[in-house]
Short mmCIF file of C-alpha atoms in Angstrom, two decimals:
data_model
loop_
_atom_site.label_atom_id
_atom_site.label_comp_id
_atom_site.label_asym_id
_atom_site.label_seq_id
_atom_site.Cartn_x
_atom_site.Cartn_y
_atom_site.Cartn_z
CA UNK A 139 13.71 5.54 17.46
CA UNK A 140 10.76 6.17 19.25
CA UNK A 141 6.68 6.10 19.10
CA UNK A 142 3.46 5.81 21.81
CA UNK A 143 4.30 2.77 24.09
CA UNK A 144 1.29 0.39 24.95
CA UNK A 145 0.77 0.53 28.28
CA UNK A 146 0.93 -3.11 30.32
CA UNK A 147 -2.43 -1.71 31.94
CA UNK A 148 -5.47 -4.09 31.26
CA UNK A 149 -6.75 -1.04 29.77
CA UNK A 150 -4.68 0.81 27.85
CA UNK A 151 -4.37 4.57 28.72
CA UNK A 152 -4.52 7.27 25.90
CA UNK A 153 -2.17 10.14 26.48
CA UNK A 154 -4.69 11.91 24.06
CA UNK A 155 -7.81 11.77 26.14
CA UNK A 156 -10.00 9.20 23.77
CA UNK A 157 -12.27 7.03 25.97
CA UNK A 158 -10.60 3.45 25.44
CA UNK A 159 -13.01 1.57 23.65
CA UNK A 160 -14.21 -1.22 25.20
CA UNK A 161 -15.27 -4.63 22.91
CA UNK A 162 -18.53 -3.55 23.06
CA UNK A 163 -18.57 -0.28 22.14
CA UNK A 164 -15.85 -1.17 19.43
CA UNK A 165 -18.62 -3.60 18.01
CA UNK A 166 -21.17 -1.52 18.48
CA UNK A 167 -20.12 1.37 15.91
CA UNK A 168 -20.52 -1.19 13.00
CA UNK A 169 -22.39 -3.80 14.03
CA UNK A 170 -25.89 -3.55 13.12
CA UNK A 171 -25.16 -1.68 10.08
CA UNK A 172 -22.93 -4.37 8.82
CA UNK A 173 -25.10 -7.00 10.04
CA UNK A 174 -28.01 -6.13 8.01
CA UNK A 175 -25.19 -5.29 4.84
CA UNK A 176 -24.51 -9.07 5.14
CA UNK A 177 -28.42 -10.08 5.50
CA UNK A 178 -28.52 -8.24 1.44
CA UNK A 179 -31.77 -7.52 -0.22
CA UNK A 180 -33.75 -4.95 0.68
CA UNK A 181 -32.73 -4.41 4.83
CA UNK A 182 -29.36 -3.49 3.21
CA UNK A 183 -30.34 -0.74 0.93
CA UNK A 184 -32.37 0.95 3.97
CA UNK A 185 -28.96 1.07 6.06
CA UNK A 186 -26.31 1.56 3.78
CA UNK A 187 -26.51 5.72 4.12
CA UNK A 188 -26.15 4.49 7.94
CA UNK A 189 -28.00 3.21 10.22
CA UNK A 190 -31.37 1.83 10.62
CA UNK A 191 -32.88 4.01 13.63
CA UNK A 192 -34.78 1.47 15.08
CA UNK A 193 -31.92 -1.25 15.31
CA UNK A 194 -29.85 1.29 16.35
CA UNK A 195 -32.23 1.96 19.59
CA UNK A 196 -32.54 -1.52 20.37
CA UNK A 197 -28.24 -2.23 19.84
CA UNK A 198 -27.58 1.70 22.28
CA UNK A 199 -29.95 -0.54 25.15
CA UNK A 200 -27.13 -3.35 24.54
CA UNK A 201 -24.31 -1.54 24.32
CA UNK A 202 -24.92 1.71 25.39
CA UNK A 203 -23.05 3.02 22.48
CA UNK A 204 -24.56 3.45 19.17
CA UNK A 205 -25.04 6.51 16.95
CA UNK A 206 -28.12 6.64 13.87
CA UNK A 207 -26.75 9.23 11.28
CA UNK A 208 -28.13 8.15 7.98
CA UNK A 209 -26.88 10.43 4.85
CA UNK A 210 -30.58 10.47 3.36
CA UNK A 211 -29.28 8.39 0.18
CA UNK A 212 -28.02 4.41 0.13
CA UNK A 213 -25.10 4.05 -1.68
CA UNK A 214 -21.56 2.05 -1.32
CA UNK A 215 -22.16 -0.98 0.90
CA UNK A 216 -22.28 -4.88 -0.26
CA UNK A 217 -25.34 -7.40 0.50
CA UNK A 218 -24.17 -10.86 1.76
CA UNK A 219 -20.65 -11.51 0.74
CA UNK A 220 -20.08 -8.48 -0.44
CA UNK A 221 -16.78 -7.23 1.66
CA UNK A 222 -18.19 -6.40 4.81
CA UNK A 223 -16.79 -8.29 8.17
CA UNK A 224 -16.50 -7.56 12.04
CA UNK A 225 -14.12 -4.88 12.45
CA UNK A 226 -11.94 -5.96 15.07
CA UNK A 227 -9.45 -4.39 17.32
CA UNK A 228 -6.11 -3.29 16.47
CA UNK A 229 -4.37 -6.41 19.50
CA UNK A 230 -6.79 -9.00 17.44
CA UNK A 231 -5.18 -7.80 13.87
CA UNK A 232 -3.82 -10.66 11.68
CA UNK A 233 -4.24 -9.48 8.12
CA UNK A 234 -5.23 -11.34 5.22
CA UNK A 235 -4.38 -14.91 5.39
CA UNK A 236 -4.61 -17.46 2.02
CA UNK A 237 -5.47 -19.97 5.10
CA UNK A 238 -5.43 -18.39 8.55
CA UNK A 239 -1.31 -18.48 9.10
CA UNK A 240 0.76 -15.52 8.28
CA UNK A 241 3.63 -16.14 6.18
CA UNK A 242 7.03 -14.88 8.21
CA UNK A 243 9.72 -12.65 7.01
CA UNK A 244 7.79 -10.84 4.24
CA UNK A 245 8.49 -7.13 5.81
CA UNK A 246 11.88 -5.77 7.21
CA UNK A 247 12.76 -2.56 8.48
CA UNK A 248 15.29 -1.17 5.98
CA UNK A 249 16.20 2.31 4.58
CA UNK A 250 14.18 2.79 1.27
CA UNK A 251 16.44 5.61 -0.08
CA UNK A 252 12.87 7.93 -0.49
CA UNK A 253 12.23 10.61 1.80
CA UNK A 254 9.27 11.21 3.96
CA UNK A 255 10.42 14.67 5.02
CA UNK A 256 7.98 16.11 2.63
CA UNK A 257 4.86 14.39 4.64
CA UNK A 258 6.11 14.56 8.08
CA UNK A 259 6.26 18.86 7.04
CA UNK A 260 2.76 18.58 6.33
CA UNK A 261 1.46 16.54 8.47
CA UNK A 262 2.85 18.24 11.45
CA UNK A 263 1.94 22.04 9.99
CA UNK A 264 -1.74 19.84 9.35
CA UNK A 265 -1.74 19.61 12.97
CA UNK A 266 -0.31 22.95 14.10
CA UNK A 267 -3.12 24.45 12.13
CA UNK A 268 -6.48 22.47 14.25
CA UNK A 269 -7.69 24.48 17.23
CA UNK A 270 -7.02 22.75 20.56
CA UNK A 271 -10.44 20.74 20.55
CA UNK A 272 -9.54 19.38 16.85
CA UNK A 273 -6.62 18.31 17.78
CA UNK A 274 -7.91 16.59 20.89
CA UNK A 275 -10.28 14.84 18.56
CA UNK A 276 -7.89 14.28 15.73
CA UNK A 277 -4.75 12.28 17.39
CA UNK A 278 -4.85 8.61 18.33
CA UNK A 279 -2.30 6.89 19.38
CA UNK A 280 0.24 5.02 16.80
CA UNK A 281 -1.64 1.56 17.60
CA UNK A 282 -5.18 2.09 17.78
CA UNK A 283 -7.97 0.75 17.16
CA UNK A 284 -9.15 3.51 15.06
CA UNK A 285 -6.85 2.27 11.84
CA UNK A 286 -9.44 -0.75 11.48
CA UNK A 287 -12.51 1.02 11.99
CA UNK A 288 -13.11 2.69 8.37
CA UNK A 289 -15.94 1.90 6.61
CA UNK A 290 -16.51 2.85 2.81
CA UNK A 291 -20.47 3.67 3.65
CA UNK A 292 -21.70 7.27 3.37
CA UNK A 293 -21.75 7.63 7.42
CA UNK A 294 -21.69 10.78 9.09
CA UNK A 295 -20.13 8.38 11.92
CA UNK A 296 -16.41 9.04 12.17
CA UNK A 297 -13.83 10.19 14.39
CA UNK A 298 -11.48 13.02 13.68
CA UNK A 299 -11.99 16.36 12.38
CA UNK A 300 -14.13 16.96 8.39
CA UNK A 301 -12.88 19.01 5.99
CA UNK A 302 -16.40 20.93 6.43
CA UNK A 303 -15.31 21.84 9.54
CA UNK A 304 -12.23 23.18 9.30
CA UNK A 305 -10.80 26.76 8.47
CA UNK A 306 -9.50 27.86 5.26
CA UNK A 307 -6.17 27.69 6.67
CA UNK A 308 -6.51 24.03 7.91
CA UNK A 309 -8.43 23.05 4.78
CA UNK A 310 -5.13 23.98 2.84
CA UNK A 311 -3.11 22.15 5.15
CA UNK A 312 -4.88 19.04 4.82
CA UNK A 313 -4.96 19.29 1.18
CA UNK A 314 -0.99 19.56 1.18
CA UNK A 315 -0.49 16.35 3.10
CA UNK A 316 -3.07 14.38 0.76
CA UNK A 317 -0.79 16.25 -2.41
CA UNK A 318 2.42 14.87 -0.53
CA UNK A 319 0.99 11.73 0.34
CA UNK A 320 -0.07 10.57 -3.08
CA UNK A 321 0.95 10.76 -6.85
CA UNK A 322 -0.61 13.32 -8.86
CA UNK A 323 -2.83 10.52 -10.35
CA UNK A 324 -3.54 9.20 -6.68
CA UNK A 325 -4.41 12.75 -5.55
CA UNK A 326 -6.57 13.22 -8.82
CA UNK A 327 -8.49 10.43 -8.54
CA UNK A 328 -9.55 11.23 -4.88
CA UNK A 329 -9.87 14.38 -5.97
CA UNK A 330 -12.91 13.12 -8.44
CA UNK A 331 -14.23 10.90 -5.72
CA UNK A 332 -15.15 13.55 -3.53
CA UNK A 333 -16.62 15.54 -6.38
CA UNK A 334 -18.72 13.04 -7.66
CA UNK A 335 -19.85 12.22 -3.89
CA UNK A 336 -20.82 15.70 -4.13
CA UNK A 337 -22.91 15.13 -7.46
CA UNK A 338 -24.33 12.27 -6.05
CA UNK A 339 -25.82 14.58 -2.76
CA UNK A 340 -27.09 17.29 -5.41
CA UNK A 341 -28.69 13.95 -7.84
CA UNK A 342 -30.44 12.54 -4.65
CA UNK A 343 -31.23 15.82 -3.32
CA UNK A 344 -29.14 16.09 0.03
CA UNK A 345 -25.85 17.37 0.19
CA UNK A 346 -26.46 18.27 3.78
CA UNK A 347 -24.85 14.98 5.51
CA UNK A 348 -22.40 12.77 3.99
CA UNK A 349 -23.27 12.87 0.29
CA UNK A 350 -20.44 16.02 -0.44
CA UNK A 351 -17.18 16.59 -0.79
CA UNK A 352 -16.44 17.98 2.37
CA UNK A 353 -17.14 15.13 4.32
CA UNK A 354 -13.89 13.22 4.41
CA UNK A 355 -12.45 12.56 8.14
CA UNK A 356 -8.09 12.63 9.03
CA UNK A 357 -7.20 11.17 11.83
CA UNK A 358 -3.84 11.01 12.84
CA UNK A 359 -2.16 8.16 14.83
CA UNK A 360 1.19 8.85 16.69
CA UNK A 361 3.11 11.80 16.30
CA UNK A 362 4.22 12.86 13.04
CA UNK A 363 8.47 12.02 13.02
CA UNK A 364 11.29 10.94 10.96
CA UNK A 365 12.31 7.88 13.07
CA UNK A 366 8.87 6.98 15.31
CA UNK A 367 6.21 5.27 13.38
CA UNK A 368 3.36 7.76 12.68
CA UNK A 369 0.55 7.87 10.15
CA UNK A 370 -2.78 8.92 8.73
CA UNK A 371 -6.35 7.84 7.37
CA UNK A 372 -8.67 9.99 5.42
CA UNK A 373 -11.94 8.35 5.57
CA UNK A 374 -15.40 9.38 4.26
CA UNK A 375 -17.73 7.79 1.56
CA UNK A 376 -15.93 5.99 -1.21
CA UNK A 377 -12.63 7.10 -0.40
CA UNK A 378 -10.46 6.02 2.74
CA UNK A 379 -6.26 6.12 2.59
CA UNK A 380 -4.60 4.52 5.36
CA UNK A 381 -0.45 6.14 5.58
CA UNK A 382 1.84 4.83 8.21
CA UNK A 383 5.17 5.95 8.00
CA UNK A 384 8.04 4.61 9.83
CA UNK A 385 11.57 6.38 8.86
CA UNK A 386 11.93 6.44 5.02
CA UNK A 387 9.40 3.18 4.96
CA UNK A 388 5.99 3.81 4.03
CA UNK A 389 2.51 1.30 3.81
CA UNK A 390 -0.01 2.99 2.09
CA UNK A 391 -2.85 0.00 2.70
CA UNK A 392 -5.68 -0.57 2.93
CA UNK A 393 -6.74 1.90 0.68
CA UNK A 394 -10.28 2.04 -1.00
CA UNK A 395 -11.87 3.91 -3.66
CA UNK A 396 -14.74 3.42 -5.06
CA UNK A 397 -17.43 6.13 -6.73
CA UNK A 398 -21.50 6.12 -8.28
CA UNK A 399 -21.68 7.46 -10.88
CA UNK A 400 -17.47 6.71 -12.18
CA UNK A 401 -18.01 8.70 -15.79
CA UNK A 402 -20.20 11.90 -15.82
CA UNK A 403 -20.43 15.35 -17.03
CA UNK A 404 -20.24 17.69 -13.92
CA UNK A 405 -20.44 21.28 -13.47
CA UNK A 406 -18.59 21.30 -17.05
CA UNK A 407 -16.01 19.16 -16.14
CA UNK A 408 -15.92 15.20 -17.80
CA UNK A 409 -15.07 12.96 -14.84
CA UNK A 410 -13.76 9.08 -15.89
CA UNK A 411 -12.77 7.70 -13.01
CA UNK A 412 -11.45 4.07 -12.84
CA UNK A 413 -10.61 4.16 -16.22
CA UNK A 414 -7.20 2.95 -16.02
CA UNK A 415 -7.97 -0.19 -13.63
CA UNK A 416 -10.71 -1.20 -16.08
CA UNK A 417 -8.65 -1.14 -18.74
CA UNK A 418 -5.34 -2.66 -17.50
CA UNK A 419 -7.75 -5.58 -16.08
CA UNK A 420 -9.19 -6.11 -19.70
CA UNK A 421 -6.08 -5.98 -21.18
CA UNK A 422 -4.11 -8.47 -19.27
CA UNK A 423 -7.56 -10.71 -19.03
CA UNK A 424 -7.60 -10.61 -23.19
CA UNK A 425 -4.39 -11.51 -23.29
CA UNK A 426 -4.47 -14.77 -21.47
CA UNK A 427 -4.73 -18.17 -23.75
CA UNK A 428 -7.25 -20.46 -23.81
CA UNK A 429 -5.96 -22.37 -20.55
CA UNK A 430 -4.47 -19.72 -18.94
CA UNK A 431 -8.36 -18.21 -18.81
CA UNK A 432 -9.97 -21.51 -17.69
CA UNK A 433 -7.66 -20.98 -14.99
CA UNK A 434 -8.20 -17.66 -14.50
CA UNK A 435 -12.10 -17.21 -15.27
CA UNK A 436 -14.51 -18.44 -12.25
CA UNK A 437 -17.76 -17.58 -13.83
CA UNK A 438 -18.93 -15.40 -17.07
CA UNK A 439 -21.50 -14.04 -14.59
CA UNK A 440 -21.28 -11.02 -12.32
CA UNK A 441 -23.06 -10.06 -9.20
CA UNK A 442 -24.43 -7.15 -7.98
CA UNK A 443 -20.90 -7.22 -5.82
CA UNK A 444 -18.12 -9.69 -5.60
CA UNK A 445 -15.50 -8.10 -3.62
CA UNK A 446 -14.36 -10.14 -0.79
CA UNK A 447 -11.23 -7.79 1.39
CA UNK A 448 -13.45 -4.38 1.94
CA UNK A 449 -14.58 -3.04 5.22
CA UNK A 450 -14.26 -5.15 8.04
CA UNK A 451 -12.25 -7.80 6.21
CA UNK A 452 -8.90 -7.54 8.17
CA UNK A 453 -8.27 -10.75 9.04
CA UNK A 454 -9.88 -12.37 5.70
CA UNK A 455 -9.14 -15.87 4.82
CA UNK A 456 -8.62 -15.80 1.27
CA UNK A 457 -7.14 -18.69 -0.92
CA UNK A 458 -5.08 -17.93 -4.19
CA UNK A 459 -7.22 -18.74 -6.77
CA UNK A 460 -7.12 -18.00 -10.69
CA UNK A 461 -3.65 -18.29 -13.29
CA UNK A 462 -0.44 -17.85 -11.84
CA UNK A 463 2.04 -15.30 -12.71
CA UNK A 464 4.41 -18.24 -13.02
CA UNK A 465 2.21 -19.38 -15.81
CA UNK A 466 2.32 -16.48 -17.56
CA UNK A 467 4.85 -15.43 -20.29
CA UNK A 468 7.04 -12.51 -20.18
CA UNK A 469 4.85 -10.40 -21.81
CA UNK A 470 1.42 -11.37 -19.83
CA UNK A 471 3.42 -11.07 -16.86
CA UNK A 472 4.90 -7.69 -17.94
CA UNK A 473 0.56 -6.61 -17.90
CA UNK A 474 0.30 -8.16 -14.61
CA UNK A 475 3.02 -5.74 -13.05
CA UNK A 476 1.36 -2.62 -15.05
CA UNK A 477 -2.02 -3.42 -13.83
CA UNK A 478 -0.68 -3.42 -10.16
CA UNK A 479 1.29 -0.36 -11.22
CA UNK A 480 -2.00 1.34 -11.42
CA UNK A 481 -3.34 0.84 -7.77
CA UNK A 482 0.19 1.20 -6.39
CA UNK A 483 0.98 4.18 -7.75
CA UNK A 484 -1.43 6.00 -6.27
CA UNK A 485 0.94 7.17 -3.80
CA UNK A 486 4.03 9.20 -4.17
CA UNK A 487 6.18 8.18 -6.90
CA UNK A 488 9.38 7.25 -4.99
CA UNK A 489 7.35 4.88 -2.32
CA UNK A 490 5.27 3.34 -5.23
CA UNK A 491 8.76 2.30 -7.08
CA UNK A 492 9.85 0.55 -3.74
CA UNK A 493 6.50 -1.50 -3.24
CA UNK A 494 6.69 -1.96 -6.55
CA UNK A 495 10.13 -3.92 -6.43
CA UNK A 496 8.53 -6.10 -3.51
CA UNK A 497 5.75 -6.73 -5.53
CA UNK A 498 8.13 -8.10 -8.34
CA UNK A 499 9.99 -10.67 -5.83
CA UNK A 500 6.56 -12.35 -5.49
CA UNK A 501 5.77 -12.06 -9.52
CA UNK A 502 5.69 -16.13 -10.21
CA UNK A 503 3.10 -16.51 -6.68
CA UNK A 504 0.67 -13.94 -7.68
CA UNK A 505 -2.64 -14.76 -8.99
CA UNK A 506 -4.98 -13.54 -11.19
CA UNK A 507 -8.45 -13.91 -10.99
CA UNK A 508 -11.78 -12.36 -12.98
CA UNK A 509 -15.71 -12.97 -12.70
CA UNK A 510 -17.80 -11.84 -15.51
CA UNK A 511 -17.31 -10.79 -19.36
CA UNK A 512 -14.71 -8.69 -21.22
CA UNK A 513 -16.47 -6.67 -23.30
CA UNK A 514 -14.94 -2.51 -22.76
CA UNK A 515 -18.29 -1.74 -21.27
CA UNK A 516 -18.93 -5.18 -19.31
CA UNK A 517 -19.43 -5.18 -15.32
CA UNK A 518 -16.54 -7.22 -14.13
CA UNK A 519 -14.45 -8.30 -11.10
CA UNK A 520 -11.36 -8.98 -10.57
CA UNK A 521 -8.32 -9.95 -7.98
CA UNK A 522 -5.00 -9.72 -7.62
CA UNK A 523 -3.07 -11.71 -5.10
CA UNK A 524 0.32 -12.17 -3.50
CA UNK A 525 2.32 -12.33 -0.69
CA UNK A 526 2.41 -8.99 -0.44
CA UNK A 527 -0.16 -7.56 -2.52
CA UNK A 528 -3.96 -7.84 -2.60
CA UNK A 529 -6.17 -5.88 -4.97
CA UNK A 530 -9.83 -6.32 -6.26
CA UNK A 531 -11.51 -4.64 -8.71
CA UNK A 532 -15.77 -4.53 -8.49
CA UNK A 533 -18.04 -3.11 -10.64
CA UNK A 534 -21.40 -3.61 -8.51
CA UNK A 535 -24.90 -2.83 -9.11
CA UNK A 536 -26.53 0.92 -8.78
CA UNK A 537 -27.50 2.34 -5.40
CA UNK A 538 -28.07 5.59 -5.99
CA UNK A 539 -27.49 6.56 -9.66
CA UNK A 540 -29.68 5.53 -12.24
CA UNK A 541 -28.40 7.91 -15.46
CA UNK A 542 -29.96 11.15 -16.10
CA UNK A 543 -32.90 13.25 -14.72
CA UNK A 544 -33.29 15.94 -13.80
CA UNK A 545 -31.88 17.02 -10.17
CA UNK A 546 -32.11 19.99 -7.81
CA UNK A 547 -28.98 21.59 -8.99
CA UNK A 548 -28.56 23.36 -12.17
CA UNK A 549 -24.91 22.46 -12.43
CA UNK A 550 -25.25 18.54 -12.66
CA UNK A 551 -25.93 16.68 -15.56
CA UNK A 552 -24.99 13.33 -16.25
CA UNK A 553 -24.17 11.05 -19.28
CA UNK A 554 -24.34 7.69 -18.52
CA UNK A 555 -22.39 4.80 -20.20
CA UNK A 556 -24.16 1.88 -18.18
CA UNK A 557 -27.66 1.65 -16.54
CA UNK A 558 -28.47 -0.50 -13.55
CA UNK A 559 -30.50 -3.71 -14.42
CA UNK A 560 -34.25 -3.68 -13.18
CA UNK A 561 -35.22 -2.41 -10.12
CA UNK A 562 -31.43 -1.77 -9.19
CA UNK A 563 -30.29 -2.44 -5.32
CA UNK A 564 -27.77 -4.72 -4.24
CA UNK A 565 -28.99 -7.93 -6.29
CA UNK A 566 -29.25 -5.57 -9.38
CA UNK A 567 -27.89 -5.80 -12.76
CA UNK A 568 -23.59 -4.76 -11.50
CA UNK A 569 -22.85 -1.35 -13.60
CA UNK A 570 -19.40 0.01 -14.48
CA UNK A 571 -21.44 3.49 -13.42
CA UNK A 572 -20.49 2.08 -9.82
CA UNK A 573 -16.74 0.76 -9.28
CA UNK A 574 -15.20 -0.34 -6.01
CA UNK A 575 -11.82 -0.67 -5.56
CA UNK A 576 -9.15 -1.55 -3.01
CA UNK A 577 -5.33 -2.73 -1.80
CA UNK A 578 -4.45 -4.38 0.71
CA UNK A 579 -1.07 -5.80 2.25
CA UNK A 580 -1.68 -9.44 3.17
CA UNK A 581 -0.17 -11.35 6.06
CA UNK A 582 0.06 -8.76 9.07
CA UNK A 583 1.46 -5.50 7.11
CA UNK A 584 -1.81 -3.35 6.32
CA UNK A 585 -1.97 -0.32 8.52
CA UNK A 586 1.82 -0.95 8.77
CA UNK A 587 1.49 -3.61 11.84
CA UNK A 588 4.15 -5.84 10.77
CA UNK A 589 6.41 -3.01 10.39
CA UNK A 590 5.57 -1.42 13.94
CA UNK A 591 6.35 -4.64 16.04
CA UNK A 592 9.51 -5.24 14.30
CA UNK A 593 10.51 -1.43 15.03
CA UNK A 594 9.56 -1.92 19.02
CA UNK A 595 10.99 -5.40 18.99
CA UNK A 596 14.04 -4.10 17.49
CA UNK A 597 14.48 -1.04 19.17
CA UNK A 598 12.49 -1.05 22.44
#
């Protein structure tokens, strides 16, 4: 088999023309925009549509590197705690740890029986269909840096090519990768993500940067093949799939999604997104005993944001906390695969049925964990952990959407089941009218890492 070798250069050379990033610049892309994310309160909500213009002068006379593209509206970023880390480079990668050390011999390289052909077709007609200068600005290569630095922000800071600025031709290419990437439910629900980002632009009256849904970024690292390892991300605001593909073996993780408002009337179409998760969390949470949810239950009250493994949160340190599944009787535990069901099988049917039998190896070691009330309309978080899963569930406070008024377009209206708590912002009253959600693959596999030094160590 074969992929992009890393050159033994002290700088690596990129047979696709990218400047290597240096540490600096690397840090530099995030840095202050995270950093004031983490300081919360009211610094956050000025940066979280990007970044604030005059810490971004003083970081570019640091760094030299720095780019100030706020959307115009705040919306999908946590204050202190919240998920947001130092993005780090793809050589420092470790992946989530429950205590620094990754546990060996989770991942092999194996035949899963599931064809990729359909995704390496459209990925490679995806990038037969850029002009030359797209392309230049669209391939990485298999191991860089750019798989870690996503950010769930509305940013009009991203590398690759936008769906905004591509032909019709292109367009429909990239939309038949996402369709053979994903399930129909996966491809559904991003499909509502980017029209409700699009809402959201038209409800805070500027659709012109990243509040729309054309502004979602691929990238593409390696080159598409059925034996090299290859893959994907689709990034943009609320919404970023990471898809490595090595044979018939697939890693679909990290993948986010998130969306403010999450249940809406729009353009005459009723949009529920995240309805499943909430109610496959609720329904494995009410079915816990009396000890099984002192075990499981931190606190009765919710944050503004509780998620822990978003952005920047690659090599999180996260214990297993909550009820185990090995606690749990056949039927709870039965709940506890369905809910993961739900965020797993957001890709393509075959590849969610073969994470789904690693998942079940690891059924008695994974952990269940919730923050808040059950009622159907509460605000709630929480967690699933394993070996080889991680998932979080966060409803957070309102940004951006505070129920209905009137807005520039005549085609939005909106019907809200939640309203933010007073005043709203990151320390505000957490909403199910604003959901984030992600999976991860703990100890070294997200972005397929594991998977990619076994192949070279095996076969190079």
């Amino acid at each position: 088999m074969t992929d992009n070798h890393v050159s033994n250069d002290p700088v690596r050379h990129d047979p696709h023309g990218h400047k290597p990033r240096t540490r600096a610049a690397h840090r530099s892309r995030r840095w202050f925009m995270n950093k004031a994310l983490l300081a919360g309160g009211v610094s956050a909500v000025a940066v979280m549509g990007g970044y604030v213009a005059s810490t971004a002068s003083a970081e570019d006379a640091t760094t030299g590197d720095a780019a100030a593209t706020p959307s115009g509206a705040p919306t999908g970023g946590p204050p202190a705690g919240g998920g947001f880390g130092q993005t780090v480079a793809y050589d420092d990668f470790v992946g989530v740890t429950t205590d620094g050390t990754v546990v060996d011999d989770l991942y092999a390289i194996h035949s899963t029986g599931v064809s990729t052909a359909p995704v390496i077709r459209a990925a490679a007609s995806f990038l037969d269909s850029l002009t030359a200068d797209q392309k230049e600005a669209t391939l990485f290569d298999v191991d860089a840096d750019q798989w870690l630095d996503w950010t769930n922000v509305d940013s009009n800071d991203r590398d690759g090519v936008a769906l905004r600025d591509l032909s019709a031709k292109s367009r429909a290419a990239g939309m038949r990768l996402l369709k053979a990437s994903l399930s129909a439910r996966g491809l559904k629900q991003a499909t509502g993500i980017r029209r409700l980002n699009q809402f959201l632009g038209e409800y805070s009256g500027d659709t012109s940067k990243a509040l729309n849904e054309d502004a979602y970024w691929f990238t593409v690292m390696g080159t598409p093949s059925a034996t090299g390892a290859w893959g994907f991300q689709f990034e943009g605001h609320h919404l970023v799939i990471n898809y490595f593909v090595l044979g018939d073996q697939v890693v679909m993780t990290p993948t986010f999604m998130g969306s403010e408002p999450t249940k809406i009337t729009y353009d005459g179409v009723h949009y529920h997104l995240f309805k499943e998760e909430t109610a496959a969390g609720l329904k494995l949470f009410r079915a816990l005993n009396g000890s099984q949810r002192a075990a499981a239950l931190s606190s009765d009250a919710k944050s503004g944001t509780d998620m822990v493994a978003g952005a920047g949160q690659d090599n999180a340190t996260i214990p297993y906390t909550g009820v185990p599944g090995g606690d749990l009787t056949r039927r709870q535990q039965k709940l506890l695969v369905d809910l993961v069901e739900v965020y797993v099988g957001n890709m393509a049917e075959g590849h969610a049925r073969v994470k789904m039998r690693e998942v079940e190896k690891h059924l008695d070691d994974t952990y269940f964990y919730w923050i808040g009330p059950y009622e159907d309309d509460s605000a709630f978080y929480y967690r699933v952990h394993s070996p080889v899963v991680l998932i979080e569930y966060d409803a957070e406070s309102a940004l951006a959407y505070h129920g209905d008024r009137s807005t520039a377009s005549a085609t939005a209206s909106a019907t809200a089941s939640a309203s933010p708590g007073p005043g709203g912002g990151p320390q505000g009253e957490a909403t199910q009218q604003h959901i984030h959600t992600v999976i991860r693959t703990p100890n070294g596999n997200d972005y397929g890492v594991d998977l990619l030094k076994l192949h070279r160590d095996t076969d190079h």
